[in-house]
Amino acid sequence: MSLRLTNTFSRKKESFTPLKKDHISLYTCGPTVYDFAHIGNFRAYVFEDVLRRYFEFKHYRVKHVMNFTDVDDKTIAGAAAQGKPLREFTEPYIKAFLQDLETLNILKAAQQPRATEEIGGMIHLVETLVQKDAAYLSEGSVYFRVDSFAPYGRLSGKSLEKGEKRSRIDHDEYGKEEANDFALWKKAKEGEPSWDSPWGKGRPGWHLECSVMSMKYLGSTLDIHAGGEDLIFPHHENEIAQSEAATGKKFVRYWLHCKHLLINGEKMSKSKGNYYTLRDLVRLGHDPMAIRCVLLSVHYRQQLNFTLEGLKEAGEAIKKLDECYWKCLSIVMLTQKKETSLASRSDFDQHAKLSKCVADMVTAMEDDLNVSVALAKLFEGLGEINSWFAKERAVPEKDLCAAIYFFKQVDLLLGFDISKSDSVPNEIIDALSQIIDSRRQKDFAKADSLRQKMNMMGWFVKDARPGEPSTVKKKLRAWDQ
Ligand code: AMP
Ligand code: ZN
C-alpha cells in the first residue's frame, strides 16, 4: 500500500501498513451523549469517514469501532438537571447522533459499544492495573500511577513536572498521590449512577472507557485510533498508559488527529456556545452534502474556519455535481426507455480522462488524505463531462455511462452520495418522453401539466437548452423544488 499518514505519535508522515494483511482495525472516539453533536464534532467524524472510505475503496476490510460515552460528569449532570435516569437522558442523544451520521452519509461503525454496557471489562482492567502496581486505591477511588509508566507524555510531548505530591487541591480527587495521576475508577457520589466493584460503588473514568472498548473489539494492538486534536491530552495519553501498562503491548500503531473546526477564529465548542448543530443548518435550508463538503474540504491537519458563505459555495459545488449526474442518468434512461438499475451493472464503460481523474484522486488521498487535491480532480472530471454537453448534441451513451461510473467512484471515496439513486421508474421515463415530444410540438400546456404531475410524484423536470432533451431528477436535495 502506498498510503502515508501523519502519525501524531512520531509527528511524521509515515508509510502505513496494517498489522494483519488486508484488514484494518480502526477505533474512533465517539460522542459524549449529553446533547446534540455540533458540526465541529462532525468534522472529526467526517475526516474519519473519509479515511475509512479510502481503505474500503482499496478493498481493505475495515473493522471500525466507535463508542458512546454515556457516563461521565456531563451526562450525569444533564440527567440530574432533568431529573431523569441516566439511560433515559442519553438515549435520545444516541438516536439523534445515529440519525445525524446518516444525514451526513457517514458509514456506521461495525460496533458501537456504550460505556455503561461494558463496566465489567473496565473493572477487570482496573484490577489488572492494581495487581501490577500501576494503580492504587485511595478513598474509594482508583488512580493510575503515572510515575509507573515511563513513556508517559510521548504522544502529547508533554513533560510532566514532578514534586507536586498532593499539591493539587481538587475536591474530587484529593486522594491522589501525585497531581498527574488520573482516576480509573471514581467513587460514587450521593445520588449518582454507580456500579458495584471490588472497591465499592463507583463509575469508570472516561479514559478507561475507551481503552476497554477498543481492546475488547479490536484486540490489544489497534492499527488506527483517531479523534479531534483536543483528545491528544489527556485522553489518548492516558489511554496509552493504562492499556500498555495492562497488556505490555503497543496499544496503537497510528494515531491520527484532526485539527479543530473554528468559527470566527475560535474553536467551535459547546462550552463557548459558538456552535451550529447539524440540525440547525439543515433547518436553515442547507443541504447535508454541502455541510459534508465544507467539513472535508480542508486538510484534516489544518484548522478549518466555518462560515455560512463557505457553506453556500459548497452547496453550489454539490449542486453542479448533482445536476450533471442526473443529466447523464436521465439521458441514459431515456435512451434505454426502460427502468434498469445501473446498480446491477458491472460493465461500465471507462473513459480515459475520467479514469485518470479517479486515479489522481486516489493518489491524492494516499498523500496523508490530501482532500484539496482530490476535490480539484473531481471538479476536473466534472468539467470534462460538462464539456461534452457543450460540444455535442448527443453525447454517446457509453460516455454517459462512464460519467455515471465516475460519480459512483467519487461517492465511494468522498461519500457525497451523488449517485445514490440510480434508476428512474418507467412511468417517469414515459412522462419525460411525453414532455419532450410536447415541447417539440409546442404544446406547452401539456408539457406543463405533465411536469406538475411529476412534481407531485416527487420528481423534478429540468428543461434543457435547445437541441438537448429535458432531464429529470428525484427530489432529494435542499434546492430541488
Ligand atoms: P466529544 O463529544 O466532546 O467527546 O467530542 C467528540 C469528537 O469531536 C472528538 O473526536 C473531539 O475531538 C471532536 N471535536 C470536538 N470539538 C471539535 C471541533 N471544534 N473541531 C473538530 N473536532 C472537534
Ligand atoms: Zn476516547
PDB file of C-alpha atoms and ligand atoms in Angstrom, residues 27 29-30 67 206 210 225 231 235-236 239, ligand 2:
ATOM      1  CA  TYR A  27     -11.178   2.955  16.662  1.00  0.00           C
ATOM      2  CA  CYS A  29     -13.681   8.151  19.904  1.00  0.00           C
ATOM      3  CA  GLY A  30     -17.419   8.638  19.804  1.00  0.00           C
ATOM      4  CA  ASN A  67     -18.082   4.164  21.302  1.00  0.00           C
ATOM      5  CA  TRP A 206     -13.666   8.463  30.741  1.00  0.00           C
ATOM      6  CA  CYS A 210     -12.127   3.947  25.505  1.00  0.00           C
ATOM      7  CA  HIS A 225      -7.020   5.335  16.725  1.00  0.00           C
ATOM      8  CA  LEU A 231      -8.227  14.368  22.676  1.00  0.00           C
ATOM      9  CA  HIS A 235      -7.495  11.398  26.887  1.00  0.00           C
ATOM     10  CA  HIS A 236      -5.289   9.498  24.458  1.00  0.00           C
ATOM     11  CA  GLU A 239      -5.409   5.558  27.166  1.00  0.00           C
TER      12      GLU A 239
HETATM   13 ZN    ZN B   2     -11.982   8.066  23.541  1.00  0.00          ZN
END
